mmCIF file of C-alpha atoms and ligand atoms in Angstrom:
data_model
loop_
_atom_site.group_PDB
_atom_site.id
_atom_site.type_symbol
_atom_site.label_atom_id
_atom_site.label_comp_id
_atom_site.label_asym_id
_atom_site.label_seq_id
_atom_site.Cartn_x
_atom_site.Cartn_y
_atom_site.Cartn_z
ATOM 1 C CA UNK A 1283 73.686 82.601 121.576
ATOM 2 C CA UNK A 1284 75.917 85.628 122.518
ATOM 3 C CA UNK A 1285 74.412 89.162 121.707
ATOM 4 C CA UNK A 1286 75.225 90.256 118.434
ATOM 5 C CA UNK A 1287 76.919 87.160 117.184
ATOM 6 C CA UNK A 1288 74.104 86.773 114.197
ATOM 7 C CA UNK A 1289 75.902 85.081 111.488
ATOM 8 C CA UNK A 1290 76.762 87.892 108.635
ATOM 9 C CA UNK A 1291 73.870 86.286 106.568
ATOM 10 C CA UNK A 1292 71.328 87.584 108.940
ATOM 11 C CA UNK A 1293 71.932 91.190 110.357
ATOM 12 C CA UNK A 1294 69.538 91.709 113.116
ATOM 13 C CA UNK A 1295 65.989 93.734 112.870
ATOM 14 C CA UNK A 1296 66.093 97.166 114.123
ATOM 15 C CA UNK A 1297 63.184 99.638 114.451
ATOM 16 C CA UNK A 1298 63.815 102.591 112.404
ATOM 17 C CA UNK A 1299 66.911 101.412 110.595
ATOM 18 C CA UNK A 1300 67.129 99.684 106.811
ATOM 19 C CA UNK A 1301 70.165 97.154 106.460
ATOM 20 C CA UNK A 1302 72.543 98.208 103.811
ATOM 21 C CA UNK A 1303 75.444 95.985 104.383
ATOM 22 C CA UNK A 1304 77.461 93.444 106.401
ATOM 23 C CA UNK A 1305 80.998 94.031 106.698
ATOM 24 C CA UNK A 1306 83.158 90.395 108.767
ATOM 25 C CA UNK A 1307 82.040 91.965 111.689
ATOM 26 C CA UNK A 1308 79.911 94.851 111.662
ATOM 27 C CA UNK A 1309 76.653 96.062 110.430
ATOM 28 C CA UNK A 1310 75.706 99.068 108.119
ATOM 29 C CA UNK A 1311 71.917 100.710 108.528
ATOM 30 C CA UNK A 1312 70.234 103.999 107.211
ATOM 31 C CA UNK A 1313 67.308 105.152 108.773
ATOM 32 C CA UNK A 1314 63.958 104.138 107.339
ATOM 33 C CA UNK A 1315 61.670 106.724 105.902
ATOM 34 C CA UNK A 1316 59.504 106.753 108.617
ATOM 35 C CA UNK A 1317 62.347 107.600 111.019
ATOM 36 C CA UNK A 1318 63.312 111.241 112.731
ATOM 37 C CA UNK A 1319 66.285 110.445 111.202
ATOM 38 C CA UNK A 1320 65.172 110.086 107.546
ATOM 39 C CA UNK A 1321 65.810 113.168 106.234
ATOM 40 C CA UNK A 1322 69.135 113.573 107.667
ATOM 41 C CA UNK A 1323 72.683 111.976 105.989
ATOM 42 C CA UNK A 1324 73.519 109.322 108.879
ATOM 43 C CA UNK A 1325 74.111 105.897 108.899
ATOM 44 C CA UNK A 1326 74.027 103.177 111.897
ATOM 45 C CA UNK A 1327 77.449 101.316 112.571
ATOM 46 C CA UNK A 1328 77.077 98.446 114.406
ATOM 47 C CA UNK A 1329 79.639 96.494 116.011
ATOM 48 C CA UNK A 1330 78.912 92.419 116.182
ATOM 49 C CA UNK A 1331 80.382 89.910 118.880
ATOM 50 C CA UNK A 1332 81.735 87.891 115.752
ATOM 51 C CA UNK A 1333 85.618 87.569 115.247
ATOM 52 C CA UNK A 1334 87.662 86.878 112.040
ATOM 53 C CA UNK A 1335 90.850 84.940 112.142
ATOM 54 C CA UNK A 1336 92.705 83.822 109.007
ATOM 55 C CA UNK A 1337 89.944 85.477 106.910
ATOM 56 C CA UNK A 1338 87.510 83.375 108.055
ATOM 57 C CA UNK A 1339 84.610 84.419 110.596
ATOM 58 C CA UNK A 1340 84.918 81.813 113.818
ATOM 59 C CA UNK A 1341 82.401 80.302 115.658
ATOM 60 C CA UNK A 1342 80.648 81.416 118.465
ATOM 61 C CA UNK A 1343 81.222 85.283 118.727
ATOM 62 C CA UNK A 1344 83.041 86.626 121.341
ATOM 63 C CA UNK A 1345 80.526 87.708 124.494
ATOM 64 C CA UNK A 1346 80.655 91.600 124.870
ATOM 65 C CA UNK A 1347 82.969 91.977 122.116
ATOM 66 C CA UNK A 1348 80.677 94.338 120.067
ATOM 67 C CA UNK A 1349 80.311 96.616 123.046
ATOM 68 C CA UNK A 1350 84.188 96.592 123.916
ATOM 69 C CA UNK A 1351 85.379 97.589 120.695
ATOM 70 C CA UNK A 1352 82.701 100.297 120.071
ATOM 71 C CA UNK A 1353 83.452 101.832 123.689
ATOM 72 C CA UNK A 1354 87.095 102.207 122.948
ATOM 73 C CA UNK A 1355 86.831 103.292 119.274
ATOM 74 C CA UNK A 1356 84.081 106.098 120.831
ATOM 75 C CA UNK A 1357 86.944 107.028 123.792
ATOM 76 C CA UNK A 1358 89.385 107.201 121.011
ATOM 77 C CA UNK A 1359 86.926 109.829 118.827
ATOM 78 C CA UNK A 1360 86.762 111.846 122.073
ATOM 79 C CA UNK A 1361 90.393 111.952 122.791
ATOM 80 C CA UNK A 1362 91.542 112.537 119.400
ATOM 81 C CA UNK A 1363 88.436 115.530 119.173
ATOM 82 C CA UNK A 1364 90.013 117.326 122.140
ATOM 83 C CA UNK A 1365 93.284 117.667 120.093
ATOM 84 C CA UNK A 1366 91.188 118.802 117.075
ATOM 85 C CA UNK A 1367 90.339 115.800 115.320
ATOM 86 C CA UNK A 1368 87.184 116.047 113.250
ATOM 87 C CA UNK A 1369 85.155 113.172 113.321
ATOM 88 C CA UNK A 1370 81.821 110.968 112.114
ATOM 89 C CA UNK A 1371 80.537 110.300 115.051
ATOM 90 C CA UNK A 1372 76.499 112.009 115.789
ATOM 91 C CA UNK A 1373 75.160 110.401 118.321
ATOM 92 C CA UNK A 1374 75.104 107.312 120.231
ATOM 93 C CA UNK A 1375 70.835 106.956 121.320
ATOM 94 C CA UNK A 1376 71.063 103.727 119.313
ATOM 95 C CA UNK A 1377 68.130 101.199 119.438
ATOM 96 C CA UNK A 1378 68.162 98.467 122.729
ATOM 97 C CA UNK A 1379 68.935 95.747 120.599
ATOM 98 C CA UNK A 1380 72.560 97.159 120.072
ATOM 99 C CA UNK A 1381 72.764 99.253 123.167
ATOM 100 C CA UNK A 1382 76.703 100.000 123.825
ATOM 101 C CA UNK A 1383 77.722 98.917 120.205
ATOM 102 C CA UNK A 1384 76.753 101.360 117.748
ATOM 103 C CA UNK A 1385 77.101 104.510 116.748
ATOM 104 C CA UNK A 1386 74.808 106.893 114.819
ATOM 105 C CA UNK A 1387 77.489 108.831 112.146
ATOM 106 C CA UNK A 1388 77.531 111.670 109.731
ATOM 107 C CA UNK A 1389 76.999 110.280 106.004
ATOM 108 C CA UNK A 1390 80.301 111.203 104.609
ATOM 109 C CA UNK A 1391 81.939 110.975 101.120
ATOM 110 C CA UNK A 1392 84.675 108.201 101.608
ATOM 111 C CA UNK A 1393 87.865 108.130 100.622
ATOM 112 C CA UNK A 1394 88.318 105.119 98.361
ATOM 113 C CA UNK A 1395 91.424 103.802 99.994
ATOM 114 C CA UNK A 1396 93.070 102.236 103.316
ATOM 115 C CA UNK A 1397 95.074 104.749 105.421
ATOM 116 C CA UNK A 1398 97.034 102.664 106.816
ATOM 117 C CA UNK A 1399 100.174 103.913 109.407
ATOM 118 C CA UNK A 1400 102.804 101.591 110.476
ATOM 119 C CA UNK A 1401 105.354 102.205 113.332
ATOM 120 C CA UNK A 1402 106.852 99.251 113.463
ATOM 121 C CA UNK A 1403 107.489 96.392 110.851
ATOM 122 C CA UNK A 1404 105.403 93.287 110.525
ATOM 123 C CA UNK A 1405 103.028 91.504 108.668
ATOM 124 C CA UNK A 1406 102.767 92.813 104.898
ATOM 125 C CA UNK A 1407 105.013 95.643 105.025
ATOM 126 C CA UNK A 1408 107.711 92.840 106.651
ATOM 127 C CA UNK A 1409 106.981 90.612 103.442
ATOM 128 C CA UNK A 1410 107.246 93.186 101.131
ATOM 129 C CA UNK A 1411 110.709 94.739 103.102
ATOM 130 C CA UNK A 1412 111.582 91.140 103.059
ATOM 131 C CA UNK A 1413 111.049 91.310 99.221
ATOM 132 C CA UNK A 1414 112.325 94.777 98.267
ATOM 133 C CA UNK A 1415 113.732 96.906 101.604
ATOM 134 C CA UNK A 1416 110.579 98.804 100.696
ATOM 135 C CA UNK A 1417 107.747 99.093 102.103
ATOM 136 C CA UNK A 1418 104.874 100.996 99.156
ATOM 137 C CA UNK A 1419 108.003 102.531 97.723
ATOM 138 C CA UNK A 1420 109.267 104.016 100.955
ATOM 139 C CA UNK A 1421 112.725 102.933 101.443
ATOM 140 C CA UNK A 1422 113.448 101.829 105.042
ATOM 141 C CA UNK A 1423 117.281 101.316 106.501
ATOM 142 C CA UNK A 1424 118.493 97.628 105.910
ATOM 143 C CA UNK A 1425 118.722 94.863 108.854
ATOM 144 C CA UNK A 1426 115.134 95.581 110.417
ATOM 145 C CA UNK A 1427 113.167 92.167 111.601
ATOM 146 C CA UNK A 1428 109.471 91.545 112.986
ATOM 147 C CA UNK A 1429 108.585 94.119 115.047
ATOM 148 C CA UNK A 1430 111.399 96.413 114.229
ATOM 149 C CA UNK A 1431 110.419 99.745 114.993
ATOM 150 C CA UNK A 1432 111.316 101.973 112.185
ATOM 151 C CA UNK A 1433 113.020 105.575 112.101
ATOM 152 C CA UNK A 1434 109.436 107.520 112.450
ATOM 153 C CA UNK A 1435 106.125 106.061 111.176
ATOM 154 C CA UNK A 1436 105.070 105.469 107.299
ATOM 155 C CA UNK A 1437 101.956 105.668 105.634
ATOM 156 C CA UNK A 1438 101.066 103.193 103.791
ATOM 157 C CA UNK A 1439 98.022 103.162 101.995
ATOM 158 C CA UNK A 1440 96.236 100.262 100.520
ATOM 159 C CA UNK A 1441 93.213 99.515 98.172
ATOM 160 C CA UNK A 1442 89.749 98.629 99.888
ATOM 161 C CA UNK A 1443 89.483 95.442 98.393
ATOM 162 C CA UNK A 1444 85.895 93.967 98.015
ATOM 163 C CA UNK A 1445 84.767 91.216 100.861
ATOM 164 C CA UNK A 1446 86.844 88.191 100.176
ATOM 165 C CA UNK A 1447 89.662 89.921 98.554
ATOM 166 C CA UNK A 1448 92.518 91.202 100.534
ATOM 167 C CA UNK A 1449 93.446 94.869 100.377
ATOM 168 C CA UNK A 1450 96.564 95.532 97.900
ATOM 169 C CA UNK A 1451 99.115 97.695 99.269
ATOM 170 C CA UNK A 1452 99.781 100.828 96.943
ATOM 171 C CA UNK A 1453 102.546 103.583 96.462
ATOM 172 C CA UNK A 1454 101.707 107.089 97.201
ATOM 173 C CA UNK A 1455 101.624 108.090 93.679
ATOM 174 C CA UNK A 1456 99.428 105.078 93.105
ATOM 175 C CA UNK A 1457 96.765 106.588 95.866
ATOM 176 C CA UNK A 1458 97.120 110.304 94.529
ATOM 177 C CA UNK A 1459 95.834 108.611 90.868
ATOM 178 C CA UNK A 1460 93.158 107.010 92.579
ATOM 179 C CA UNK A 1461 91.955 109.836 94.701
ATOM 180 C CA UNK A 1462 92.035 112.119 91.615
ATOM 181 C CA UNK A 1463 90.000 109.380 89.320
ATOM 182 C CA UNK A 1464 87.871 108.739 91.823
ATOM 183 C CA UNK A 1465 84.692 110.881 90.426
ATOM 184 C CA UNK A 1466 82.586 110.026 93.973
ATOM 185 C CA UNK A 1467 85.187 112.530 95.396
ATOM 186 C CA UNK A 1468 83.511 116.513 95.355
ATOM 187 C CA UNK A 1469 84.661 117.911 92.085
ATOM 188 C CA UNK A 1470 86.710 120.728 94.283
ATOM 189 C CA UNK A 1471 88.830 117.901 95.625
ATOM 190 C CA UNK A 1472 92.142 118.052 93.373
ATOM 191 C CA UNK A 1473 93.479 113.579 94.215
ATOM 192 C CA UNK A 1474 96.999 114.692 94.496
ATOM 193 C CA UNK A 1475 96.263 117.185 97.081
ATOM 194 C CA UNK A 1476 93.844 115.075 99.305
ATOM 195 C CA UNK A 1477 96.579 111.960 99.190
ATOM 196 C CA UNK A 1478 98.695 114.959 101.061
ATOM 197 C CA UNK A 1479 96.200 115.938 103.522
ATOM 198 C CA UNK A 1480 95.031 112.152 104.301
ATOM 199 C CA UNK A 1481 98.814 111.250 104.638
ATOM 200 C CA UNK A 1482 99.587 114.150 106.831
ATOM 201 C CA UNK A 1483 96.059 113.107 108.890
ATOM 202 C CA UNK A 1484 97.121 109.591 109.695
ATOM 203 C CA UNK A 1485 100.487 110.523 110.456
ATOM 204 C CA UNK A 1486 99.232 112.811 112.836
ATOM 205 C CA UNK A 1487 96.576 110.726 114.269
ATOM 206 C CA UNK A 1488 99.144 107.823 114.815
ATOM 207 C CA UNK A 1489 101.450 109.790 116.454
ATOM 208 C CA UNK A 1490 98.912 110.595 119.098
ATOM 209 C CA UNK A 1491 97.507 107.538 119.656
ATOM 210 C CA UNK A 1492 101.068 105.613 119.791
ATOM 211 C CA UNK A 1493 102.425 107.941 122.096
ATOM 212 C CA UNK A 1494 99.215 107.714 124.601
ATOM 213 C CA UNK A 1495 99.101 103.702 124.007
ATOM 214 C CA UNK A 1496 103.106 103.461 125.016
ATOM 215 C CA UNK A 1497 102.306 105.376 128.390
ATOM 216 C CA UNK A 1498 99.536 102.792 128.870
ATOM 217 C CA UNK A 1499 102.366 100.267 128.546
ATOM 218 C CA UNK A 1500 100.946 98.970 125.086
ATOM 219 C CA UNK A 1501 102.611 99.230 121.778
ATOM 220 C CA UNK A 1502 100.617 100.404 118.616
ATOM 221 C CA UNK A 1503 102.428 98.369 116.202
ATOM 222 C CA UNK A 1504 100.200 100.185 112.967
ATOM 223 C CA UNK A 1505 96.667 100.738 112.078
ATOM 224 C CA UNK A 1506 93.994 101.336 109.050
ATOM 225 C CA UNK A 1507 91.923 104.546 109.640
ATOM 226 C CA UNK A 1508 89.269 105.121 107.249
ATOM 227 C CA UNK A 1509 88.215 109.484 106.295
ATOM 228 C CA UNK A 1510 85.483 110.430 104.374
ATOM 229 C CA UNK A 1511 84.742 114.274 102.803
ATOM 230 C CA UNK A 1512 82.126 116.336 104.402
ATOM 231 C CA UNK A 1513 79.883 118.424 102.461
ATOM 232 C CA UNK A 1514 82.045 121.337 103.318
ATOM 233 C CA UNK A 1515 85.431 119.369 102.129
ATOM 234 C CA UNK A 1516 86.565 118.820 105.430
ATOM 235 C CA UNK A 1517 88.490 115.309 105.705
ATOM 236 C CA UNK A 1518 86.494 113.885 108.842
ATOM 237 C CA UNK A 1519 87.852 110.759 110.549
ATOM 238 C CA UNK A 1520 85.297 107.508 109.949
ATOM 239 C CA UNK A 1521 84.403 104.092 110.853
ATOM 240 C CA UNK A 1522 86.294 102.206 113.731
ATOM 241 C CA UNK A 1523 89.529 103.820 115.426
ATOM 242 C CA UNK A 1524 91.964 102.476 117.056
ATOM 243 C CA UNK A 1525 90.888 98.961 117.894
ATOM 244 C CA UNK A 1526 92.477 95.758 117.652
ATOM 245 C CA UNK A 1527 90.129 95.189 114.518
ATOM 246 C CA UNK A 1528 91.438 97.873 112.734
ATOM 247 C CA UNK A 1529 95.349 98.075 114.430
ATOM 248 C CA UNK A 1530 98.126 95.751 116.290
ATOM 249 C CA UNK A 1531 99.037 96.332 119.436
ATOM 250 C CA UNK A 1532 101.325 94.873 121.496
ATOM 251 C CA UNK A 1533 101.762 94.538 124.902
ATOM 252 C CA UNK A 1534 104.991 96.461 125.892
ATOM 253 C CA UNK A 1535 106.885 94.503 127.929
ATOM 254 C CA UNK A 1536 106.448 91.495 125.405
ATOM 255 C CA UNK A 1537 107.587 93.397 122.771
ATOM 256 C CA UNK A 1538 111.043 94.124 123.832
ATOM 257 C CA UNK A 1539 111.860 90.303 124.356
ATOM 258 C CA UNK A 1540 110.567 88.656 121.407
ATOM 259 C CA UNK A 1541 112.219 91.860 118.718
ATOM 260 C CA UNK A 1542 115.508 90.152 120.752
ATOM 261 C CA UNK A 1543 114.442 87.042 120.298
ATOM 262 C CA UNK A 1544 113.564 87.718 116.660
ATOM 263 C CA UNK A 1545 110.035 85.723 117.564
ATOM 264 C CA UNK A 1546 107.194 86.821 116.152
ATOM 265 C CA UNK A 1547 104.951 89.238 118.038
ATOM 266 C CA UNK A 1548 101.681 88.131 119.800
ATOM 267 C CA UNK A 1549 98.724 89.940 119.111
ATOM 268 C CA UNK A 1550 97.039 91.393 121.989
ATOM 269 C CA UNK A 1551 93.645 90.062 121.545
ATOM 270 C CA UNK A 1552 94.016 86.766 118.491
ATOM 271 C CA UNK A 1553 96.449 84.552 119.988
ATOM 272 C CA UNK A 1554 94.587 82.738 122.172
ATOM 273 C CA UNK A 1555 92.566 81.838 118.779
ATOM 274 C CA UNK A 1556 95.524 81.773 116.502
ATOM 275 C CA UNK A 1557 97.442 79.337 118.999
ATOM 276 C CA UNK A 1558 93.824 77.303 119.201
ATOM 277 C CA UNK A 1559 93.468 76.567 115.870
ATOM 278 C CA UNK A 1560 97.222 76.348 114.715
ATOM 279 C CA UNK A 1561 97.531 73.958 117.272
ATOM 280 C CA UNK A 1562 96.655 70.024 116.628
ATOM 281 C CA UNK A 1563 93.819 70.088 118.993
ATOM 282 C CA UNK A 1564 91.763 72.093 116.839
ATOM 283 C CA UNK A 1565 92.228 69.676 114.218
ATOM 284 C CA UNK A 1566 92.100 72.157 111.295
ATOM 285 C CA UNK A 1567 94.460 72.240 108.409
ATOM 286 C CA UNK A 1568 94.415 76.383 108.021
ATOM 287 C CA UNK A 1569 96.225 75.114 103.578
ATOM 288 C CA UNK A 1570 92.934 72.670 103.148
ATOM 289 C CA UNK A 1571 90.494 76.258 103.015
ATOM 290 C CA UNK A 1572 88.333 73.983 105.537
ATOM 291 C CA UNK A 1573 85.651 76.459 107.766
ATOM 292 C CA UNK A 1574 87.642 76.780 110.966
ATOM 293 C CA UNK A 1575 86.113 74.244 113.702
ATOM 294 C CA UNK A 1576 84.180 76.334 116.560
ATOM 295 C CA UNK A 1577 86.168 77.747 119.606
ATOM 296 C CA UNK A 1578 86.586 76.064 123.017
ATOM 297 C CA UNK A 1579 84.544 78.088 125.423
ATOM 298 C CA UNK A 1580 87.847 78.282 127.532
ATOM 299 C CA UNK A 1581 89.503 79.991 124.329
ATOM 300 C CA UNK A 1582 86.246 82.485 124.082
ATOM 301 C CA UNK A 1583 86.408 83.078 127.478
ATOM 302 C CA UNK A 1584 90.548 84.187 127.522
ATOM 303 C CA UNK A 1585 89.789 86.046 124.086
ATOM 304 C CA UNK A 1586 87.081 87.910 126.117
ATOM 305 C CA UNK A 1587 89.156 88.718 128.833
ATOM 306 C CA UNK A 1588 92.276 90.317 126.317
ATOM 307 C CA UNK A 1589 89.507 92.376 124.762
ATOM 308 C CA UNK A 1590 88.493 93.753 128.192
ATOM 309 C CA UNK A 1591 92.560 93.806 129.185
ATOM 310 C CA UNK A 1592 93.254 96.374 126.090
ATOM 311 C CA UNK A 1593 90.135 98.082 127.222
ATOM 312 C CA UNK A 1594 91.494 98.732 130.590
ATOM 313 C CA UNK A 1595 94.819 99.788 129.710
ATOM 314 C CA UNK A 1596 94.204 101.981 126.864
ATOM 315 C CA UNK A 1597 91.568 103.978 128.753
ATOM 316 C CA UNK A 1598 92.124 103.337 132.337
ATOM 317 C CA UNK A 1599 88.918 102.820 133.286
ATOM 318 C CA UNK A 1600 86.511 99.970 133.471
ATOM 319 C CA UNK A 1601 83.793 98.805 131.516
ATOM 320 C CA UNK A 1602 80.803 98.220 133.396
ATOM 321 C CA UNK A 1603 78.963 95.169 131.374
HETATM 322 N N1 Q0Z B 1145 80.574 107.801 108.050
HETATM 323 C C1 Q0Z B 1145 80.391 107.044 106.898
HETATM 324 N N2 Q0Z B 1145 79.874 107.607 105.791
HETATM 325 C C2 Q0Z B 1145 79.692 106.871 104.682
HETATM 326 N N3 Q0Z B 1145 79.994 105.562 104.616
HETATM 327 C C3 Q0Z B 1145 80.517 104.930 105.683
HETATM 328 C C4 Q0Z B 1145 80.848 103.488 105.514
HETATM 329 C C5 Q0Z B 1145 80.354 102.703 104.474
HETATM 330 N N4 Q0Z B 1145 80.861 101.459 104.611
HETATM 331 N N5 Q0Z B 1145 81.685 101.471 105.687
HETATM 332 C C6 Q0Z B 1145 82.415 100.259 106.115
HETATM 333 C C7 Q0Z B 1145 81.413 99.300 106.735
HETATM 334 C C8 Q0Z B 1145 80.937 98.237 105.994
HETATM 335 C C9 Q0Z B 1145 80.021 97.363 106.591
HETATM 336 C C10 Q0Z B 1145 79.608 97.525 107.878
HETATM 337 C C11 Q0Z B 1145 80.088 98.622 108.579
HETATM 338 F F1 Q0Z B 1145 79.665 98.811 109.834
HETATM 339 C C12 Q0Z B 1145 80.999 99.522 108.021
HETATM 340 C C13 Q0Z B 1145 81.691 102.691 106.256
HETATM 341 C C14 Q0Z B 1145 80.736 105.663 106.876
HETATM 342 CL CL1 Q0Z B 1145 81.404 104.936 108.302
#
């Protein structure tokens, strides 16, 4: 069994922390009453080994995964801090069990929605450009295919559907009703105005990160940040950054070829499995809602290897595991 691949059903034990919830791949604590952290507002995010591919959870975790994508969402948190960024992140003295994949954050007020920033078209936003040269009510210019990149970068928010359900894409105007109905928000909070500031956030935070990915030769095709309210009313950047759970990214010199091409672009870090289990070895009929048969340890192994890849190039530096 590879660390941290627990099936969602049973979240792992860990001194001093209560489970509160299982997300596809990660873990939610709060600190148990007897802990130095009880009194304070923090939570435990912990990242699993398990991957999700066709909205299904595969079998057998990925080895190290956990620890991969929780080191480069923490180098992201740093990087973006230095150019002012305020984030969630307290401290990362987690227990052994999850050494190197988890995080200890600042309990914050969420903001009930997906911010999600696109620089370049695919999935959804293609369909729904495919459907209505739109893309959440932003018009884009006509003739763009997969992996067009557009003009400058959109944001395009989406609901945070509950597990099982897939998130619904939704106009700005949509998001500045929900953020002003949504009574969790502190009263001071006026919805239209925080759509603003979360739209301007993302945009800025994309920008950033696309621009430092494209020097490391990789293409940030979009991503989904998540922000949350402090108790001051300060929008604070949350959960996972800038991995390829929560974004696409492309390798660079692929890209090029295949927008030519008009193929479809490979993801950095699923093909291997995509390819695996869209192929007829796997044996799987993806229409027949069948469980997904378990990975070849060849395909786990290669999967493992693009995770540490993306590490390498984003940050430069190795992971020592
Ligand atoms: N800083 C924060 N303050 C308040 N709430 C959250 C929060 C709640 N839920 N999620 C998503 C999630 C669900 C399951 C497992 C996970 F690890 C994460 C994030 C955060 Cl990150």
């Amino acid at each position: 069994v590879v660390s941290g691949s627990a099936p969602a059903e049973t979240a792992p034990e860990l001194p001093g922390w209560i489970h509160v919830n299982s997300g596809k791949v990660r873990e939610l604590y709060r600190p148990a009453p007897d802990s130095p952290w009880a009194d304070q507002s923090v939570l435990l995010m912990v990242a699993t080994d398990r991957i999700s591919a066709y909205d299904h959870v595969l079998e057998p975790g990925i080895p190290d995964k956990g620890i991969i994508l929780n080191q480069l969402s923490l180098w992201w948190f740093n990087k973006l801090a230095e150019a002012g960024i305020p984030n969630h992140v307290v401290s990362t003295e987690v227990p052994e069990q999850v050494a190197g994949r988890a995080i200890i954050v600042q309990e914050l007020d969420m903001v009930p929605a997906e911010a999600i920033v696109r620089g370049y078209l695919t999935g959804s936003g293609l369909a729904e450009y495919r459907e209505t040269g739109t893309v959440t009510g932003i018009e884009l210019p006509a003739g763009l295919t997969d992996g067009s990149r557009l003009p400058s970068p959109i944001f395009t928010p989406s609901t945070k559907a509950e597990q099982g359900d897939h998130d619904e894409n939704i106009s700005f105007a949509q998001l500045q009703e929900r953020l002003g109905a949504a009574c969790t928000l502190q009263a001071s909070t006026d919805g239209a105005d925080l759509a603003r500031r979360v739209r301007e956030l993302a945009l800025n935070i994309y920008t950033l990160a696309e621009e430092t990915a494209r020097e490391a030769g990789v293409i940030l095709a979009d991503t989904k940040f998540e922000f949350g309210l402090d108790a001051d009313g300060i929008l604070v950047l949350a959960d996972e950054v800038l991995t390829p759970d929560s974004s696409r990214f492309w390798p660079a010199e692929e890209w090029e070829r295949h927008v030519a091409q008009g193929k479809p672009q490979p993801s950095f870090d699923k093909q291997y499995v995509r390819n695996w289990l869209t192929s007829e070895a796997s044996g799987w009929d993806r229409a027949s809602g069948q469980v997904p048969p378990a990975l070849p340890s060849e395909v786990v192994a290669a999967t493992r290897e693009r995770y540490l890849d993306a590490y390498r190039r984003l940050t430069g530096s190795d992971l020592q595991l």
